[in-house]
XYZ file of C-alpha atoms in Angstrom:
353
model
C -2.375 -10.268 20.727
C -4.528 -12.243 18.389
C -3.378 -14.910 15.837
C -5.194 -16.537 12.992
C -4.216 -19.814 11.279
C -2.770 -18.929 7.795
C -4.336 -22.158 6.494
C -7.681 -21.961 8.308
C -9.403 -18.707 9.257
C -11.742 -20.580 11.572
C -8.669 -21.204 13.965
C -8.173 -18.107 16.042
C -5.847 -17.906 19.145
C -5.890 -15.155 21.791
C -2.830 -14.743 24.199
C -3.229 -13.464 27.598
C -0.757 -12.341 30.304
C -2.056 -14.770 32.992
C -4.491 -17.175 31.580
C -2.430 -18.634 28.733
C -4.069 -19.138 25.365
C -7.742 -19.193 24.256
C -8.336 -21.129 21.052
C -11.384 -20.910 18.796
C -11.933 -23.556 15.906
C -15.265 -21.946 14.634
C -14.205 -18.365 13.743
C -14.557 -16.977 17.204
C -17.994 -18.363 18.136
C -16.806 -20.513 20.899
C -13.517 -20.577 22.936
C -11.518 -23.093 24.996
C -8.262 -22.929 26.942
C -5.342 -24.307 25.074
C -2.855 -24.739 27.865
C -2.759 -28.337 28.621
C -1.045 -28.782 32.040
C 0.994 -25.703 31.882
C 0.836 -23.496 35.005
C 2.308 -20.160 36.391
C 4.675 -18.261 34.208
C 4.120 -20.576 31.197
C 0.646 -19.068 30.994
C 2.110 -15.536 30.769
C 2.085 -15.580 27.033
C 4.270 -12.890 25.222
C 3.736 -14.219 21.675
C 2.039 -17.090 19.815
C 2.688 -18.479 16.386
C 0.550 -20.884 14.323
C 2.173 -23.224 11.715
C 1.536 -22.035 8.158
C -0.126 -25.237 6.930
C -0.966 -27.286 10.115
C -2.963 -25.267 12.671
C -2.565 -27.921 15.360
C 1.066 -26.917 15.625
C 1.699 -23.774 17.645
C 4.582 -22.153 19.545
C 4.218 -20.026 22.645
C 6.743 -17.693 24.150
C 5.901 -17.328 27.689
C 7.181 -15.867 30.845
C 7.892 -12.978 33.205
C 10.345 -11.809 35.887
C 9.636 -12.843 39.338
C 9.620 -10.483 42.320
C 13.372 -10.490 42.356
C 13.627 -9.777 38.684
C 14.594 -13.243 37.670
C 13.078 -14.688 34.437
C 10.584 -17.581 34.843
C 9.074 -19.205 31.679
C 10.388 -20.489 28.340
C 9.460 -21.563 24.790
C 6.754 -24.222 24.337
C 5.461 -26.297 21.288
C 2.220 -28.133 20.761
C 1.312 -30.567 17.988
C -2.301 -31.209 18.981
C -3.853 -27.715 19.129
C -2.743 -27.004 22.656
C -3.925 -30.157 24.399
C -0.227 -30.902 25.433
C 2.934 -28.837 25.365
C 6.574 -29.571 25.303
C 9.249 -27.101 26.566
C 12.007 -26.510 23.985
C 15.649 -26.387 24.735
C 16.247 -22.537 24.454
C 17.374 -20.150 27.086
C 15.456 -17.099 25.966
C 13.494 -14.560 28.156
C 10.177 -13.078 27.471
C 8.068 -10.457 29.466
C 4.393 -10.869 29.117
C 3.740 -8.718 32.232
C 5.556 -5.687 30.859
C 5.255 -3.181 28.067
C 6.736 -5.686 25.516
C 3.549 -7.681 25.779
C 1.618 -5.364 23.510
C 4.432 -5.109 20.826
C 4.736 -7.114 17.762
C 5.191 -10.970 17.556
C 8.365 -12.496 19.026
C 7.911 -15.693 17.166
C 7.581 -16.519 13.475
C 7.647 -19.543 11.181
C 9.427 -19.177 7.894
C 6.430 -19.325 5.522
C 7.912 -21.462 2.722
C 9.809 -23.765 5.206
C 7.986 -23.842 8.580
C 10.489 -26.247 10.040
C 12.688 -23.092 10.358
C 11.544 -20.802 13.075
C 12.758 -17.650 14.742
C 12.552 -16.533 18.299
C 13.194 -12.852 19.383
C 14.152 -12.579 23.248
C 13.501 -9.780 25.482
C 17.099 -9.179 26.227
C 19.028 -12.450 25.109
C 19.103 -12.041 21.407
C 17.803 -13.687 18.237
C 17.661 -17.322 17.631
C 16.907 -19.653 14.651
C 16.055 -23.276 14.601
C 16.190 -25.430 11.417
C 14.438 -28.506 12.778
C 11.265 -27.169 14.454
C 12.725 -26.120 17.760
C 14.976 -29.092 18.783
C 18.411 -27.251 18.238
C 19.182 -23.515 17.923
C 21.553 -21.104 16.225
C 22.540 -17.930 17.903
C 22.062 -14.985 15.438
C 23.289 -12.286 17.974
C 21.636 -9.045 19.141
C 22.239 -9.966 22.805
C 21.413 -6.757 25.018
C 18.903 -5.640 22.559
C 15.136 -5.713 23.199
C 13.666 -7.276 20.045
C 10.047 -6.016 19.893
C 9.063 -7.679 16.679
C 10.213 -10.133 14.045
C 8.265 -10.496 10.833
C 8.733 -12.648 7.633
C 7.061 -11.484 4.447
C 4.638 -14.217 3.613
C 3.853 -12.751 0.119
C 7.380 -12.576 -1.461
C 9.899 -15.081 -2.712
C 12.770 -14.341 -4.932
C 14.178 -16.792 -7.476
C 16.052 -18.814 -4.898
C 12.799 -19.161 -2.771
C 13.990 -16.593 -0.154
C 11.892 -13.975 1.429
C 12.643 -10.828 3.571
C 12.530 -11.143 7.351
C 13.053 -8.130 9.618
C 13.674 -7.700 13.381
C 13.242 -4.490 15.036
C 14.385 -3.306 18.580
C 13.671 -0.767 21.094
C 15.715 0.521 24.130
C 14.389 1.027 27.640
C 13.783 4.701 27.356
C 10.893 4.531 25.007
C 9.044 1.581 26.464
C 7.189 3.487 29.116
C 5.324 5.456 26.286
C 3.192 2.302 26.060
C 1.511 3.142 29.275
C 2.462 -0.056 31.075
C 5.301 1.186 33.196
C 9.007 0.429 32.810
C 10.431 -2.983 31.740
C 11.477 -5.253 34.479
C 13.900 -6.826 32.246
C 16.323 -3.991 31.154
C 18.649 -3.734 28.152
C 22.027 -2.027 27.676
C 21.509 -0.462 24.240
C 20.300 3.183 23.826
C 19.391 3.109 20.077
C 16.561 1.446 18.057
C 17.560 -0.712 15.191
C 16.323 -2.629 12.141
C 17.965 -5.901 11.163
C 17.093 -7.527 7.824
C 17.760 -10.910 6.299
C 17.462 -11.665 2.481
C 18.606 -15.336 2.786
C 15.795 -16.894 4.950
C 17.504 -16.000 8.130
C 20.836 -17.323 7.516
C 22.301 -13.846 8.350
C 21.015 -10.469 9.407
C 22.330 -7.063 8.722
C 21.606 -3.771 10.424
C 19.948 -1.326 8.106
C 18.815 1.437 10.411
C 19.772 2.931 13.839
C 18.271 5.855 15.572
C 17.845 7.446 18.969
C 14.816 9.620 18.404
C 12.216 6.908 18.406
C 11.664 3.221 19.393
C 10.318 0.502 17.042
C 7.343 -1.497 18.467
C 6.180 -3.520 15.374
C 6.810 -4.105 11.761
C 4.769 -5.091 8.713
C 5.658 -5.950 5.118
C 3.595 -5.228 2.052
C 2.332 -7.684 -0.699
C 3.131 -5.330 -3.663
C 6.647 -4.369 -2.791
C 9.064 -6.308 -0.739
C 11.247 -3.151 -0.218
C 8.369 -1.053 1.401
C 7.723 -1.753 5.033
C 5.638 0.028 7.822
C 6.717 0.312 11.404
C 4.790 1.157 14.487
C 6.962 3.366 16.577
C 6.907 5.351 19.871
C 6.220 8.529 17.834
C 3.817 7.400 15.057
C 3.602 5.251 12.018
C 6.892 5.045 9.947
C 6.971 4.478 6.326
C 10.174 3.035 4.695
C 11.042 2.822 1.024
C 13.837 0.478 1.437
C 13.526 -1.995 4.380
C 14.357 0.553 7.132
C 16.184 3.169 5.230
C 14.714 6.207 3.261
C 11.891 6.486 5.950
C 9.635 9.044 7.274
C 6.983 9.394 9.925
C 3.427 10.112 8.634
C 2.200 13.602 9.483
C -1.163 15.003 10.613
C -2.150 16.037 7.029
C -3.326 12.313 6.333
C -6.286 10.464 7.826
C -3.851 8.876 10.387
C -2.841 9.592 13.929
C 0.593 11.229 14.239
C 3.135 11.510 17.044
C 1.349 8.723 19.128
C 2.517 5.194 19.883
C 1.503 2.494 17.398
C 1.539 -1.194 18.080
C -1.512 -2.303 15.858
C -0.564 -2.968 12.222
C -2.060 -5.616 10.023
C -2.395 -6.480 6.363
C -4.646 -8.721 4.341
C -4.923 -9.889 0.754
C -8.096 -8.257 -0.696
C -9.384 -10.314 -3.602
C -7.548 -9.301 -6.850
C -6.162 -6.072 -5.464
C -2.439 -5.871 -5.987
C -1.370 -4.399 -2.762
C -2.157 -5.495 0.854
C -5.116 -3.905 2.552
C -3.698 -2.363 5.677
C -5.324 -1.377 9.020
C -3.291 0.501 11.546
C -4.384 2.250 14.860
C -2.660 4.340 17.446
C -2.563 2.920 21.020
C -4.331 6.075 22.245
C -6.047 7.528 19.041
C -6.914 11.124 18.923
C -10.540 10.075 18.471
C -11.781 6.849 20.013
C -12.717 4.119 17.527
C -10.744 5.588 14.773
C -8.826 3.082 12.551
C -6.828 3.942 9.441
C -7.064 1.998 6.224
C -4.878 2.060 3.231
C -5.455 -0.085 -0.015
C -2.465 1.331 -1.908
C 1.359 1.266 -1.230
C 1.015 3.335 1.924
C 0.730 6.929 0.662
C -3.119 7.401 0.760
C -5.053 6.515 4.007
C -8.673 6.951 5.070
C -10.511 6.813 8.392
C -12.522 3.745 9.209
C -14.813 5.039 11.964
C -16.733 2.529 14.064
C -20.602 3.275 14.084
C -21.137 1.277 17.247
C -18.994 -0.213 19.878
C -15.659 1.517 20.424
C -12.601 -0.236 21.925
C -10.776 1.502 24.709
C -7.374 1.853 23.022
C -6.266 -0.501 20.282
C -3.423 -2.927 20.915
C -3.426 -5.248 17.985
C -5.216 -5.940 14.693
C -5.196 -9.115 12.631
C -6.724 -10.123 9.362
C -9.476 -12.515 10.127
C -8.906 -14.407 6.962
C -5.143 -14.695 5.927
C -5.806 -17.085 3.090
C -5.022 -16.246 -0.627
C -8.800 -16.177 -1.260
C -9.599 -13.462 1.281
C -11.787 -10.555 0.557
C -9.907 -8.365 2.997
C -13.002 -7.267 4.732
C -12.941 -9.038 7.986
C -10.728 -8.179 11.005
C -9.888 -9.040 14.618
C -9.259 -5.950 16.824
C -7.950 -6.274 20.296
C -8.571 -3.312 22.609
C -7.669 -2.683 26.201
C -11.148 -3.886 27.101
C -11.401 -6.994 24.964
C -11.599 -8.492 21.620
C -13.660 -7.191 18.763
C -14.642 -8.515 15.317
C -15.434 -6.548 12.184
C -16.798 -7.869 8.948
C -17.130 -4.596 7.113
C -13.596 -3.121 7.339
C -13.871 -1.529 10.718
C -17.206 0.327 10.279
C -19.028 -2.023 12.760
C -17.191 -3.625 15.663
C -18.840 -6.360 17.711
C -17.267 -7.257 21.091
C -16.608 -11.019 21.460
C -17.872 -12.993 24.476
C -14.958 -14.771 26.069
C -14.962 -17.345 28.734
């Protein structure tokens, strides 16, 4: 995946399955390794999160099972942009070598209080820290594979609280991502959505189903109740945080009945709702992205005129700040990283070290 610093769009971080993190501080013109002295499984990065206001502070969830299926890795924090790293005291497992590696983020800072962070494990549950990772609270979900956790950065109620969601996927749907079966297995057979309305103090289950798996989740700026989910069988639209949901069909300019992991939104000038870009992992027509500027009911194709990625894993807004025009995007394909400054019509492949 690719992450952009919420406070500085020049800071871009690319995570890899065996080379750790690559970091750019000039908007992608140049890149350097940001691994310090970390080696081995610590450079198999499942997820990365950048602090909302200080881009030098980052978290990395790293690891993989060894040849005997035993987890190696852990959770790490840097406060100097990746020059040095500290391992945090959390017994969590991650799998950067399996299918989970291309799902949503397993880490998030609480946007309005970044000393509170959330970590979603491969099989060991969901955890919260209220002191930047020094101590931890167990929030449950052991035995579930949490494929994404997302905190709405656009919404706060009168108590300063936002909506946070964690989504899960059982083993039976993970092979649809084309990366084999997960080495770290789970015991659950259903996919679930868990929602918090109190900044992560508590989570409650709002949805459970056995006919698809959740791979990613995204909130909207214009309505805190409406969420989009990338699933094993297409893009899912929910009117109420996981309930009252439906899969998009083939009548829209949007791929249907295909796995989705790539979901991204951006502020777009004075536009009320988030500009959204999504893409199927194996689109029906190569290079086809889908764009929506409304609440999620009208989509249009954004078709690349030049270079075309070989399957789209992830998308990220290139400018997540409040002054963003919403025109620039990072797009990660199976064959590398691309940048677009015209809403997906032109994709330029990035030269990486």
